[in-house]
């Protein structure tokens, strides 16, 4: 079987990166088809915590300009999606309390004023800080499940086409140019193709991008009172992310486990215990669920963004631990690259050619 229709752009993979890019391209007038192996928005983007971290000490230096730009774009990005989809995405700006690891009291030369006990008591009264140094960051968080649902609805409202349950096996090349994709069911034609297949991006012929799955396990608690924890709290062992509806996410492992999305009861228990040590009042909190997702990792922990060596074939993947944060800026710079405009950022560090 072969579809006779042609699109301006085919996007492989309907995660937050593929969906946000699809919308940005559609806004510029392109016709777009998203081809998704399963259901859109059910992989890493569904599993994420949703911290929007652009802090100097926690962000790779090469990524800092994109991370900061994307963090700044978030209020408008989230608001636009809420208006278009009619769905809430729970963008929160209460901020984050960070306990740095002991060997990085002054991480990356960043100076910060440690919180005083009265400030702890004010910000997060139930937090058991044990007199350890911590500091406050003005940082946002979002609910990635709500976000991907809103992005998906917006994409559909804007007339983006979808082929779900359809795995791309290869990019079609004709006269040296990408002209579409071949799937397990059919094939589709397009002027341009973008690989946004996350941890699986390297499995699609002809370019074996060196992406790999990095498993993250998390659990979710129902707080006994809705605002028991109000801030994101990060320690070297665990992080806590409150949602406005009273859920609290506890994460996350960073594991090399192949394409394995199972959780391990002992690991979930360890995370749970670490959360209780931080906020003892969580002893009364019910566990709602646990899960694992596969972050798209790369050899240098930086994304892969840009044109490939095959004309008309592009890639936007490898966002590792920051794909939720980086979705708005990735959509913006990749739209520029695809339209042969200046993306406004030096993307050399992210070039797919660096692995050649
Ligand atoms: C536990 C955990 C916590 C995280 N916390 C945060 C956080 O706090 N902040 C943050 O910014 N980021 C976080 N991340 C990282 C973030 O989730 C990812 O970087 C981001 O979701 C990557 O988006 P993506 O669209 O590239 O990948 P995905 O969401 O995985 O989407 C890729 C899509 O491609 C599809 N696909 C794959 N192969 C094919 C094929 N051959 N044909 C068709 N479709 C295909 C998949 O089915 C999938 O839907 C976290 C991740 C995990 C696992």
Coordinates of C-alpha atoms in Angstrom, one line a residue, residues 15-296:
X15 CA 6.7 12.9 21.6
X16 CA 6.9 16.5 23.0
X17 CA 9.7 17.3 20.6
X18 CA 8.0 16.0 17.4
X19 CA 4.6 17.5 18.4
X20 CA 5.9 21.0 19.3
X21 CA 7.9 21.1 16.1
X22 CA 4.9 20.0 14.1
X23 CA 2.8 22.9 15.5
X24 CA 5.6 25.4 14.8
X25 CA 5.9 24.3 11.2
X26 CA 2.1 24.3 10.7
X27 CA 2.0 27.9 12.1
X28 CA 4.4 28.8 9.3
X29 CA 1.9 27.3 6.7
X30 CA 3.5 23.8 6.2
X31 CA 1.4 20.7 5.8
X32 CA 2.6 18.2 8.4
X33 CA 2.2 14.5 9.0
X34 CA 3.3 12.9 12.3
X35 CA 4.1 9.2 12.0
X36 CA 4.1 7.5 15.4
X37 CA 4.9 3.9 16.2
X38 CA 2.5 3.8 19.2
X39 CA 0.2 6.5 20.5
X40 CA 1.6 10.1 20.4
X41 CA 2.9 11.4 23.7
X42 CA 3.2 8.0 25.6
X43 CA 6.9 7.5 25.8
X44 CA 9.6 9.7 27.6
X45 CA 7.4 12.7 27.4
X46 CA 4.7 10.9 29.4
X47 CA 7.2 9.6 32.0
X48 CA 9.0 12.9 32.7
X49 CA 8.9 14.9 35.9
X50 CA 8.6 18.3 34.3
X51 CA 11.2 20.4 36.1
X52 CA 12.3 23.3 33.8
X53 CA 15.9 23.4 35.0
X54 CA 18.2 25.9 33.4
X55 CA 20.5 26.4 36.4
X56 CA 24.1 27.0 35.5
X57 CA 25.4 24.3 37.8
X58 CA 23.0 21.6 36.5
X59 CA 23.0 22.3 32.8
X60 CA 25.8 21.4 30.4
X61 CA 27.6 24.6 29.4
X62 CA 27.0 24.1 25.7
X63 CA 23.3 23.8 26.3
X64 CA 23.0 26.9 28.5
X65 CA 21.9 29.4 25.8
X66 CA 19.1 27.1 24.5
X67 CA 18.1 26.1 28.1
X68 CA 17.8 29.7 29.3
X69 CA 15.9 30.8 26.1
X70 CA 13.5 27.9 26.4
X71 CA 12.9 28.5 30.1
X72 CA 12.0 32.1 29.2
X73 CA 9.6 30.9 26.5
X74 CA 7.6 28.6 28.7
X75 CA 4.9 31.0 30.1
X76 CA 3.9 32.0 26.6
X77 CA 4.3 28.5 25.2
X78 CA 2.1 27.0 28.0
X79 CA -0.4 29.8 27.9
X80 CA -0.8 29.5 24.1
X81 CA -1.4 25.7 24.4
X82 CA -3.9 26.2 27.2
X83 CA -5.9 28.6 25.2
X84 CA -5.8 26.6 22.0
X85 CA -6.5 23.2 23.6
X86 CA -8.8 24.3 26.4
X87 CA -6.7 22.1 28.7
X88 CA -4.6 23.0 31.8
X89 CA -0.9 22.2 31.8
X90 CA -0.1 23.1 35.5
X91 CA 2.8 25.5 34.9
X92 CA 4.0 26.3 38.4
X93 CA 6.4 29.0 39.4
X94 CA 6.8 28.5 43.2
X95 CA 10.5 27.8 42.6
X96 CA 12.9 25.1 43.7
X97 CA 14.9 24.3 46.8
X98 CA 18.2 22.6 45.9
X99 CA 20.5 20.7 48.3
X100 CA 23.7 20.5 46.3
X101 CA 25.9 17.4 46.7
X102 CA 28.5 17.8 49.5
X103 CA 31.5 17.9 47.1
X104 CA 29.9 20.7 45.1
X105 CA 29.1 23.2 47.8
X106 CA 29.8 25.9 45.3
X107 CA 28.8 24.3 42.1
X108 CA 30.5 25.5 38.9
X109 CA 31.6 28.7 40.7
X110 CA 28.0 29.7 41.3
X111 CA 27.6 31.7 44.5
X112 CA 24.3 31.3 46.3
X113 CA 23.1 32.3 49.7
X114 CA 22.2 29.3 51.8
X115 CA 18.6 29.3 53.2
X116 CA 18.4 30.2 56.8
X117 CA 16.2 28.1 59.1
X118 CA 13.5 30.7 59.3
X119 CA 13.5 30.8 55.5
X120 CA 13.1 27.0 55.3
X121 CA 10.2 27.3 57.8
X122 CA 8.6 30.0 55.7
X123 CA 9.1 28.3 52.3
X124 CA 8.5 24.6 53.1
X125 CA 7.5 24.1 56.8
X126 CA 7.3 20.3 56.6
X127 CA 10.8 19.9 54.9
X128 CA 13.3 18.1 57.1
X129 CA 16.5 19.9 56.1
X130 CA 18.7 18.5 58.8
X131 CA 20.7 21.8 58.8
X132 CA 22.2 21.0 55.4
X133 CA 23.0 23.9 53.1
X134 CA 20.3 24.5 50.5
X135 CA 19.4 27.4 48.3
X136 CA 16.3 28.7 46.5
X137 CA 16.0 28.9 42.7
X138 CA 13.4 30.8 40.7
X139 CA 12.5 27.9 38.4
X140 CA 9.2 26.6 36.9
X141 CA 7.7 23.1 36.6
X142 CA 5.0 21.7 34.4
X143 CA 2.9 18.5 34.2
X144 CA 4.4 16.7 31.2
X145 CA 1.3 14.5 30.7
X146 CA -1.0 17.4 30.7
X147 CA 1.4 19.3 28.4
X148 CA 1.7 16.5 25.8
X149 CA -2.1 16.1 25.9
X150 CA -2.5 19.8 25.2
X151 CA 0.1 19.8 22.5
X152 CA -1.6 16.8 20.8
X153 CA -5.0 18.5 20.9
X154 CA -3.5 21.7 19.6
X155 CA -1.8 19.8 16.8
X156 CA -5.0 18.1 15.8
X157 CA -7.0 21.4 16.0
X158 CA -4.5 22.9 13.6
X159 CA -5.0 20.3 11.0
X160 CA -1.8 18.3 11.5
X161 CA -2.2 14.8 10.2
X162 CA -1.3 11.7 12.2
X163 CA -0.6 8.1 11.4
X164 CA -0.5 6.3 14.7
X165 CA 0.4 2.7 15.4
X166 CA 2.7 3.0 12.4
X167 CA 6.5 2.4 12.8
X168 CA 8.9 4.1 10.4
X169 CA 11.6 1.7 9.3
X170 CA 13.5 3.9 6.9
X171 CA 13.6 7.3 5.3
X172 CA 13.0 7.1 1.5
X173 CA 15.9 8.5 -0.4
X174 CA 15.6 9.4 -4.1
X175 CA 18.5 11.1 -6.1
X176 CA 20.3 11.6 -2.8
X177 CA 17.3 13.5 -1.2
X178 CA 14.9 12.4 1.5
X179 CA 11.5 12.1 -0.2
X180 CA 9.4 10.4 2.5
X181 CA 9.3 7.5 4.9
X182 CA 8.7 3.8 4.7
X183 CA 6.7 2.2 7.6
X184 CA 5.7 -1.3 8.5
X185 CA 2.3 -0.7 7.0
X186 CA 2.8 1.7 4.1
X187 CA 4.9 4.6 2.8
X188 CA 4.4 8.4 2.9
X189 CA 5.8 11.1 0.6
X190 CA 7.1 14.5 1.8
X191 CA 9.4 17.3 0.7
X192 CA 11.2 17.0 4.0
X193 CA 11.6 14.5 6.9
X194 CA 12.5 15.1 10.5
X195 CA 13.5 12.3 12.9
X196 CA 12.1 13.1 16.4
X197 CA 12.0 9.4 17.5
X198 CA 13.6 10.0 20.9
X199 CA 15.6 7.0 22.3
X200 CA 14.8 5.0 19.1
X201 CA 16.0 7.7 16.6
X202 CA 19.1 5.6 15.7
X203 CA 17.1 2.6 14.6
X204 CA 15.7 4.3 11.4
X205 CA 17.8 3.8 8.2
X206 CA 19.9 5.2 6.8
X207 CA 21.6 7.2 9.6
X208 CA 22.3 5.3 12.9
X209 CA 22.3 8.4 15.2
X210 CA 24.0 7.3 18.5
X211 CA 20.9 7.7 20.7
X212 CA 20.4 5.3 23.6
X213 CA 17.7 4.7 26.2
X214 CA 18.5 5.9 29.7
X215 CA 15.8 4.6 32.1
X216 CA 14.2 6.7 34.7
X217 CA 12.0 5.2 37.4
X218 CA 9.6 7.4 39.4
X219 CA 6.6 7.1 41.7
X220 CA 3.7 9.4 42.4
X221 CA 2.1 10.0 45.9
X222 CA -1.2 11.6 46.9
X223 CA -0.2 14.2 49.4
X224 CA -2.3 14.1 52.6
X225 CA -3.0 17.8 52.1
X226 CA -2.8 19.5 48.7
X227 CA 0.0 21.9 49.5
X228 CA 2.0 19.8 52.0
X229 CA 5.0 20.4 49.6
X230 CA 4.8 23.5 47.4
X231 CA 8.3 23.7 45.9
X232 CA 10.3 21.4 43.7
X233 CA 12.9 19.9 46.1
X234 CA 16.1 18.4 44.6
X235 CA 18.8 16.5 46.6
X236 CA 21.6 14.3 45.2
X237 CA 19.4 11.3 46.1
X238 CA 15.9 12.2 45.0
X239 CA 13.7 15.0 43.8
X240 CA 10.1 15.9 44.7
X241 CA 7.8 17.7 42.2
X242 CA 4.4 18.8 43.5
X243 CA 1.4 19.2 41.2
X244 CA -1.4 21.6 41.9
X245 CA -4.0 18.8 42.3
X246 CA -2.1 17.4 45.3
X247 CA 0.0 14.7 43.6
X248 CA 3.7 14.6 44.4
X249 CA 6.2 13.0 42.0
X250 CA 9.3 11.3 43.4
X251 CA 12.2 10.7 41.1
X252 CA 14.2 9.5 39.5
X253 CA 16.8 6.9 38.6
X254 CA 19.3 7.4 35.7
X255 CA 20.1 3.9 34.5
X256 CA 21.6 2.1 31.6
X257 CA 19.0 -0.7 31.2
X258 CA 18.4 -1.0 27.4
X259 CA 14.9 -0.7 26.1
X260 CA 13.4 -1.9 29.3
X261 CA 10.6 0.2 30.9
X262 CA 9.9 -2.1 33.9
X263 CA 10.2 -0.7 37.4
X264 CA 12.1 -2.5 40.2
X265 CA 10.2 -2.7 43.5
X266 CA 13.4 -2.2 45.6
X267 CA 14.3 0.9 43.6
X268 CA 10.9 2.4 44.0
X269 CA 11.0 1.7 47.7
X270 CA 14.4 3.4 47.9
X271 CA 13.0 6.5 46.3
X272 CA 10.0 6.4 48.5
X273 CA 12.1 6.2 51.6
X274 CA 14.3 9.1 50.5
X275 CA 11.1 11.2 50.0
X276 CA 9.9 10.3 53.5
X277 CA 13.3 11.2 55.0
X278 CA 12.9 14.7 53.4
X279 CA 9.2 15.2 54.3
X280 CA 8.3 12.8 57.2
X281 CA 4.6 13.9 56.9
X282 CA 4.5 11.9 53.6
X283 CA 4.3 8.8 55.7
X284 CA 0.5 9.2 55.4
X285 CA 0.7 9.6 51.6
X286 CA -0.8 6.9 49.4
X287 CA 1.3 5.7 46.4
X288 CA -0.8 6.3 43.3
X289 CA 1.5 4.6 40.7
X290 CA 5.0 4.0 39.7
X291 CA 6.5 3.9 36.2
X292 CA 9.7 4.1 34.1
X293 CA 10.5 5.9 30.9
X294 CA 13.4 6.0 28.5
X295 CA 15.3 9.3 28.1
X296 CA 17.0 9.8 24.7

